[in-house]
Coordinates of C-alpha atoms in Angstrom, one line a residue:
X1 CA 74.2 113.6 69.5
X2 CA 75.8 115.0 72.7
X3 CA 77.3 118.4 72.2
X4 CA 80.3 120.1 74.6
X5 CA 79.2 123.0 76.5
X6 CA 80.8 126.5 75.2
X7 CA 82.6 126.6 78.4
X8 CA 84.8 123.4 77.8
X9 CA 85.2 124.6 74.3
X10 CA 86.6 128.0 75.5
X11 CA 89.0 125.7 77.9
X12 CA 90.2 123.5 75.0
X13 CA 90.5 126.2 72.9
X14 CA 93.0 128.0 75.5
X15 CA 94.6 124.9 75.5
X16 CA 95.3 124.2 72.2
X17 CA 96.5 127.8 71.0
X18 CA 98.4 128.0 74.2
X19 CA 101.0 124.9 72.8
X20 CA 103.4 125.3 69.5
X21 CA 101.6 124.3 66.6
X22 CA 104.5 121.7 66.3
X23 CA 103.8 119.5 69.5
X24 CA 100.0 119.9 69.2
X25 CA 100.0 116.1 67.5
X26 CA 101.6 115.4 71.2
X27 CA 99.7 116.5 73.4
X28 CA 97.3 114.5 76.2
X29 CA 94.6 117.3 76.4
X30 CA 92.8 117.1 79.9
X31 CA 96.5 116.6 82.0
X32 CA 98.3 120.3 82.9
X33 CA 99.0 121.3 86.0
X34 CA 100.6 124.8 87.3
X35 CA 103.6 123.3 89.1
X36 CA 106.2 121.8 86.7
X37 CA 107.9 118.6 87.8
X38 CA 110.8 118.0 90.1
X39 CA 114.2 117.4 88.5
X40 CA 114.9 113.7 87.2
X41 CA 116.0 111.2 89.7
X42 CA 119.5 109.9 90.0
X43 CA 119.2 106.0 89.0
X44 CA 121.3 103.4 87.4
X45 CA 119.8 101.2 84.2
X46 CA 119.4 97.3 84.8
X47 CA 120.3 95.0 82.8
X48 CA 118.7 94.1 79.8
X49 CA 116.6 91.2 80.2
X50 CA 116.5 89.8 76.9
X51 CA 117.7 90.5 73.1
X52 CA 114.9 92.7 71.3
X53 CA 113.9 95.0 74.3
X54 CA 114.0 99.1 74.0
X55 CA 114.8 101.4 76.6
X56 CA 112.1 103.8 77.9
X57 CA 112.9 106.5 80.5
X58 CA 111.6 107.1 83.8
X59 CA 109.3 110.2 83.9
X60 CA 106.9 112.2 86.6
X61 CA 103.7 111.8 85.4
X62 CA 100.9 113.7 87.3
X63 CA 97.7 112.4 89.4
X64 CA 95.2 113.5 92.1
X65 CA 98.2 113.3 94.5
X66 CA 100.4 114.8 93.1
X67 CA 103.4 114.0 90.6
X68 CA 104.4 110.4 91.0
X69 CA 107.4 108.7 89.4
X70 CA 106.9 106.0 86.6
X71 CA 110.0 103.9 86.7
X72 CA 112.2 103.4 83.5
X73 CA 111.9 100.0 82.3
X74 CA 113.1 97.4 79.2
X75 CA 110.2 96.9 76.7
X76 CA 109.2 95.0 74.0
X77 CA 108.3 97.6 70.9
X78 CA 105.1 96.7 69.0
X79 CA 106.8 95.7 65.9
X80 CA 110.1 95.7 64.3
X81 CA 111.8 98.7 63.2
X82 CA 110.0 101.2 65.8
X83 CA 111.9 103.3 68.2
X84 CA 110.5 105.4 71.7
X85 CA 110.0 109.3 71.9
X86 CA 109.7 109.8 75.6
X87 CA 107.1 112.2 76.5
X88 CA 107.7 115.5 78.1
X89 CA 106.4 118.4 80.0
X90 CA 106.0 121.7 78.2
X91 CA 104.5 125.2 79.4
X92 CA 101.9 126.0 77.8
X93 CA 99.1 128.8 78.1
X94 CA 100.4 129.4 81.5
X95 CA 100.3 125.7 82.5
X96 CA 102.5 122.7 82.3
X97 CA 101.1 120.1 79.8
X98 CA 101.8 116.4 79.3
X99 CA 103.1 115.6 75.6
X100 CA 102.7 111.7 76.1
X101 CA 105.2 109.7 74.7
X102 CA 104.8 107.4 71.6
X103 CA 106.2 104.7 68.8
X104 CA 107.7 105.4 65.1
X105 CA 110.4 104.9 62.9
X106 CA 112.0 107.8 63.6
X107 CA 112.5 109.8 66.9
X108 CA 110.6 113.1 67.6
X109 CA 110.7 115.8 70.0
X110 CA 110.9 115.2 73.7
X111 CA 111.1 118.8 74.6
X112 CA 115.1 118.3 75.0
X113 CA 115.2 116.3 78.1
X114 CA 118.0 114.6 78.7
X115 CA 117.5 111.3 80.4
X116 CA 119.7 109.5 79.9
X117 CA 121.1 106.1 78.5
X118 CA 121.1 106.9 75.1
X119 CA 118.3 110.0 75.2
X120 CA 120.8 113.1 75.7
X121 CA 117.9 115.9 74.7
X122 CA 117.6 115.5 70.7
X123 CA 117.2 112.2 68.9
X124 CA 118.3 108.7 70.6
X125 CA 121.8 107.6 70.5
X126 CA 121.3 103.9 72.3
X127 CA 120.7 101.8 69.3
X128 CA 119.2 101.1 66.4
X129 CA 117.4 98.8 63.7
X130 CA 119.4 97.2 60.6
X131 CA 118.0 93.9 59.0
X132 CA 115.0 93.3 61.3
X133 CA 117.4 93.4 64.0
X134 CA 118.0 96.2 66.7
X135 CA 121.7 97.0 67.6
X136 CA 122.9 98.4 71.1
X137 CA 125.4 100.9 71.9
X138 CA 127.2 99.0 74.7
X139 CA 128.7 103.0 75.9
X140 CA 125.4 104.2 77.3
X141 CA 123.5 101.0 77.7
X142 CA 123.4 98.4 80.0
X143 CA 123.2 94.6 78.1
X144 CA 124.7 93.1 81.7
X145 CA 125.2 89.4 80.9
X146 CA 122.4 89.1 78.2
X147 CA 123.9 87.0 75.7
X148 CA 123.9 89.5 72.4
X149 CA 125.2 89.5 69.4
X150 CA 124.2 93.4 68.2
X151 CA 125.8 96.0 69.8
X152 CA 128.5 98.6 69.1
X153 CA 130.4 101.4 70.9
X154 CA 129.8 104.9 70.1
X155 CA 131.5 107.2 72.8
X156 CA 130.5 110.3 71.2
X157 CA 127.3 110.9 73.2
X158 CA 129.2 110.4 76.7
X159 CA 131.9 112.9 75.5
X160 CA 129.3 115.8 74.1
X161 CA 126.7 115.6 76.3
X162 CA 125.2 118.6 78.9
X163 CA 124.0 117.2 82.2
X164 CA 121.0 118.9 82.8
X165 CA 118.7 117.0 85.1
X166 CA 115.4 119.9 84.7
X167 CA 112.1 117.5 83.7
X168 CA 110.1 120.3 81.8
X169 CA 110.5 122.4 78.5
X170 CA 109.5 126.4 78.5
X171 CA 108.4 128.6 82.0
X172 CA 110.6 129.4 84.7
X173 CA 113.6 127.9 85.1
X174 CA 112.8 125.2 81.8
X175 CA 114.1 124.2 79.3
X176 CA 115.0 126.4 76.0
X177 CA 115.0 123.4 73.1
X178 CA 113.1 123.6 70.1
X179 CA 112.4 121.0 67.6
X180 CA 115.2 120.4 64.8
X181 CA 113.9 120.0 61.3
X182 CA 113.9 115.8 61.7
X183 CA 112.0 115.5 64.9
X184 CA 109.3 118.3 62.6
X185 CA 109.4 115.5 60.2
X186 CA 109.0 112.8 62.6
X187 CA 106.2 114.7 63.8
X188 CA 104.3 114.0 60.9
X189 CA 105.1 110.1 60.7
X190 CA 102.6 107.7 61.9
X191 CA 102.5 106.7 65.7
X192 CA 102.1 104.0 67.7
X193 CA 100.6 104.5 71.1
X194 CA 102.1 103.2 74.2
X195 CA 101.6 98.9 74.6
X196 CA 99.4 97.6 77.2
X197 CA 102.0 96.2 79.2
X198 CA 103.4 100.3 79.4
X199 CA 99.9 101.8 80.1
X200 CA 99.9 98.7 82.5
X201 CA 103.0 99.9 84.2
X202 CA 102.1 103.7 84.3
X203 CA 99.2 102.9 86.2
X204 CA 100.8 100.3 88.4
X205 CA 103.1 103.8 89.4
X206 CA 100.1 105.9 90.2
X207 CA 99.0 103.4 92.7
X208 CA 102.0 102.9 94.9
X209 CA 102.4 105.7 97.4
X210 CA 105.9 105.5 97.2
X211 CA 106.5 106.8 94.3
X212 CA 105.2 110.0 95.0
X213 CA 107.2 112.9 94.8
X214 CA 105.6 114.0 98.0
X215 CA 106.8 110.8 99.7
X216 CA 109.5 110.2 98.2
X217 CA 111.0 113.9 98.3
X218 CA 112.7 112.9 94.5
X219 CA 114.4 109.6 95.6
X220 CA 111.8 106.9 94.3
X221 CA 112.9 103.9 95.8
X222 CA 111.7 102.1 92.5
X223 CA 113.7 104.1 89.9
X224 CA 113.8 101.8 87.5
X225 CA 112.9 98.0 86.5
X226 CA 114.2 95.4 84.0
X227 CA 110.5 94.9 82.9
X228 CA 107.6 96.7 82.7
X229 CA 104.9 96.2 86.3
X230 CA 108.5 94.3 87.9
X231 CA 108.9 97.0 91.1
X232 CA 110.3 94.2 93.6
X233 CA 113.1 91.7 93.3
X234 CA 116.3 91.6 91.2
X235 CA 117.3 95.0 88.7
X236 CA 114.7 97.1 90.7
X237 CA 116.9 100.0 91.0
X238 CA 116.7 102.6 93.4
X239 CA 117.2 106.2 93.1
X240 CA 120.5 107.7 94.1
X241 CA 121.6 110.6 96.7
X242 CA 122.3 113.3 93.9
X243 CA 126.4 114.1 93.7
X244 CA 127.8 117.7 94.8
X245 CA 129.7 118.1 91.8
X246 CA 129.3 117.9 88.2
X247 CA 129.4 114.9 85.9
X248 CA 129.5 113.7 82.2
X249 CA 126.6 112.0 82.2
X250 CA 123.7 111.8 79.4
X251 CA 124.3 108.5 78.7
X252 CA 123.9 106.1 81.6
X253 CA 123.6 108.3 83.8
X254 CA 120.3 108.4 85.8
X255 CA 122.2 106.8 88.7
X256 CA 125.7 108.4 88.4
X257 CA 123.6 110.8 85.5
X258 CA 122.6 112.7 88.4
X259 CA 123.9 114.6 90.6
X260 CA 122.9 118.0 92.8
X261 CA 120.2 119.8 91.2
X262 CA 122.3 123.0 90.7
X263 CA 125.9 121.4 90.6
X264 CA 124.6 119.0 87.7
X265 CA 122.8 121.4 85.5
X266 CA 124.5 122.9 82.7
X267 CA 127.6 120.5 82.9
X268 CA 129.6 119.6 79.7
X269 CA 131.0 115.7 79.9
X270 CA 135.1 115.5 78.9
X271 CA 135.5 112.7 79.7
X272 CA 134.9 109.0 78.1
X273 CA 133.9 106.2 80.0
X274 CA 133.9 103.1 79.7
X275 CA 131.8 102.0 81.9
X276 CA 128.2 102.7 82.4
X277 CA 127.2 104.6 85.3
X278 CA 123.7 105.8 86.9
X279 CA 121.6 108.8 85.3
X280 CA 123.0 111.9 86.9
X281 CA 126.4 110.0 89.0
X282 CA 130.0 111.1 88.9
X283 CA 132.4 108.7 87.8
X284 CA 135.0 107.6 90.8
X285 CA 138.1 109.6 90.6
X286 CA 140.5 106.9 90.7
X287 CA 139.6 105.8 87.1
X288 CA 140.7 109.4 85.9
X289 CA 142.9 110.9 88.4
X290 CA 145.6 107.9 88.9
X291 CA 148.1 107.5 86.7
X292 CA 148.5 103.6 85.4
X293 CA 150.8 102.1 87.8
X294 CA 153.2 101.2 85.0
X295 CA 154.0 104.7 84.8
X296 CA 155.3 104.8 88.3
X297 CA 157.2 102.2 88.3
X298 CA 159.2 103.4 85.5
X299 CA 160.0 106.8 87.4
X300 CA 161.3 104.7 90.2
X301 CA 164.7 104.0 89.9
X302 CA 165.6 99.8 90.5
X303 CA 167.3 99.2 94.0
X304 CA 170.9 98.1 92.3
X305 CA 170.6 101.5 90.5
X306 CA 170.0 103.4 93.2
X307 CA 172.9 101.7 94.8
X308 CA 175.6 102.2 91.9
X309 CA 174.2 106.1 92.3
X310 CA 174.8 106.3 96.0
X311 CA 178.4 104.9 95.7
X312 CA 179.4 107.1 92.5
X313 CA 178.2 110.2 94.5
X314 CA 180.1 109.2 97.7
X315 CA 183.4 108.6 95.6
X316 CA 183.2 112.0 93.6
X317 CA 182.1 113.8 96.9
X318 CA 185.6 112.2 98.6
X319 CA 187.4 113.4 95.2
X320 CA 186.5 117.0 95.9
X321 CA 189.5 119.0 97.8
X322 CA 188.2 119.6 101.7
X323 CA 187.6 122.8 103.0
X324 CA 188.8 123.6 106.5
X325 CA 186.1 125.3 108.7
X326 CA 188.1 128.6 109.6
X327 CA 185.5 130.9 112.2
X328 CA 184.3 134.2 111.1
X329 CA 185.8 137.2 112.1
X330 CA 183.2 139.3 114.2
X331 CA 182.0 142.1 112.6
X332 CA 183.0 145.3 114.3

């Protein structure tokens, strides 16, 4: 039997007492690095491919390189009934560790980071199971042209949701969310580890040059995919030049659910929408700004109107006794 030397104890050790005892079930010992991740890309969601697919945000994971951007994609869940907890970066013992993502019944802590479609921070507001079957919320999701007959609209994520685009929870500049009582709970649940076809599609990321954050300066050109290992052809989704000004976006955001780094962060949404734009985007201003053209028309008074008005004022202005011009007297 093969025993660890005291020095890697002493390192796992530091490790483990470095993270909250609530995330330790979480964490992928072995991956922490000193640099936390760059902020989430801006990137809009495809379509979904088929009935019976879940939504899994994009993430930086990290490799020999450097970070590298794993693309969001539609998946398959392992079984009925089980939804995604994203993973997340946390600090940790004076390092950034990975807390790698996972399947349940219920979802758990992903360090608060909001991104997007339906994962605003704290639990998952995109859809859920009833019956054997899984129901979308048509607000933050994109079902496209997919023939479904689950979904539902609930607007109350797009209206109380912070844009925040920051990818890491605790250090400088991170993140301040802790755990609510339920994702505790969910904590303690049995878990389902990432499918092949994700593992599959994680390392099919780390391979491709472009999407490191080195190359790619935080603009992946594969942002996103409509299936897991898909990163050419149609619903590849790019990333998107950030916005200057804030947005309500937590919801399908990632492509309009982004916007500048300091512009976006901290950014309350008023607005509903109903339409469903990238990650981090603002929505266009003439769905907000312009008043319904009905409303004009019925400020505007009709041409024989403004006719009948013109003459009435004429006649009453003829009524009126005339004034002769007299010239002023100079003043001495």
């Amino acid at each position: 039997m093969r025993y660890l030397k005291p020095a890697v104890w002493i390192v796992l050790a530091f490790l483990i007492l470095g993270i909250p005892a609530t995330s330790q079930a979480q964490v992928a010992v072995g991956i922490s690095v000193r640099i936390g991740p760059p902020v989430l890309p801006v990137y809009v969601q495809p379509p979904l491919p088929a009935p019976g697919y879940i939504w899994t945000p994009g993430y930086w994971a990290y490799g020999p390189d450097g970070y590298y951007w794993v693309p969001g994609t539609w998946v398959e869940p392992p079984s009925v009934g089980l939804l995604w907890t994203p993973g997340y970066w946390g600090w940790g013992g004076g390092v950034y560790l990975w807390h790698a993502g996972y399947w349940g019944p219920h979802i758990g802590f992903y360090g608060g980071i909001n991104y997007g479609f339906g994962y605003g921070g704290v639990g998952f507001a995109g859809g859920y199971w009833r019956g054997g079957a899984y129901y979308y919320n048509t607000a933050v999701v994109n079902t496209g042209t997919t023939v479904v007959h689950n979904t539902y609209v609930n607007n109350t994520v797009v209206n109380n949701t912070t844009v925040n685009r920051t990818a890491y929870n605790g250090g400088p500049g991170g993140l301040t969310t802790k755990p609510t009582s339920a994702e505790l709970a969910a904590a303690k649940e049995p878990h389902v580890q990432p499918t092949a076809v994700q593992t599959q599609h994680q390392q099919a990321a780390s391979t491709n040059l472009a999407m490191l954050a080195s190359v790619n300066h935080g603009q992946p050109s594969v942002a996103a995919t409509p299936k897991p290992g898909v990163f050419k052809g149609a619903g590849v989704m790019a990333a998107r030049p950030a916005s200057s000004t804030p947005t309500n976006t937590a919801t399908n955001r990632n492509a309009s659910t982004m916007n500048s780094t300091a512009s976006t962060h901290n950014t309350t949404q008023t607005s509903p929408k109903t339409t469903q734009p990238a990650f981090g985007s603002q929505p266009s201003s003439a769905s907000h700004t312009s008043p319904p053209q009905t409303q004009q028309h019925q400020t505007q008074p009709q041409p024989q109107q403004h006719q009948a008005q013109q003459q009435q004022q004429q006649q009453q202005h003829q009524a009126q006794p005339q004034h002769e011009n007299k010239p002023h007297k100079p003043l001495r």
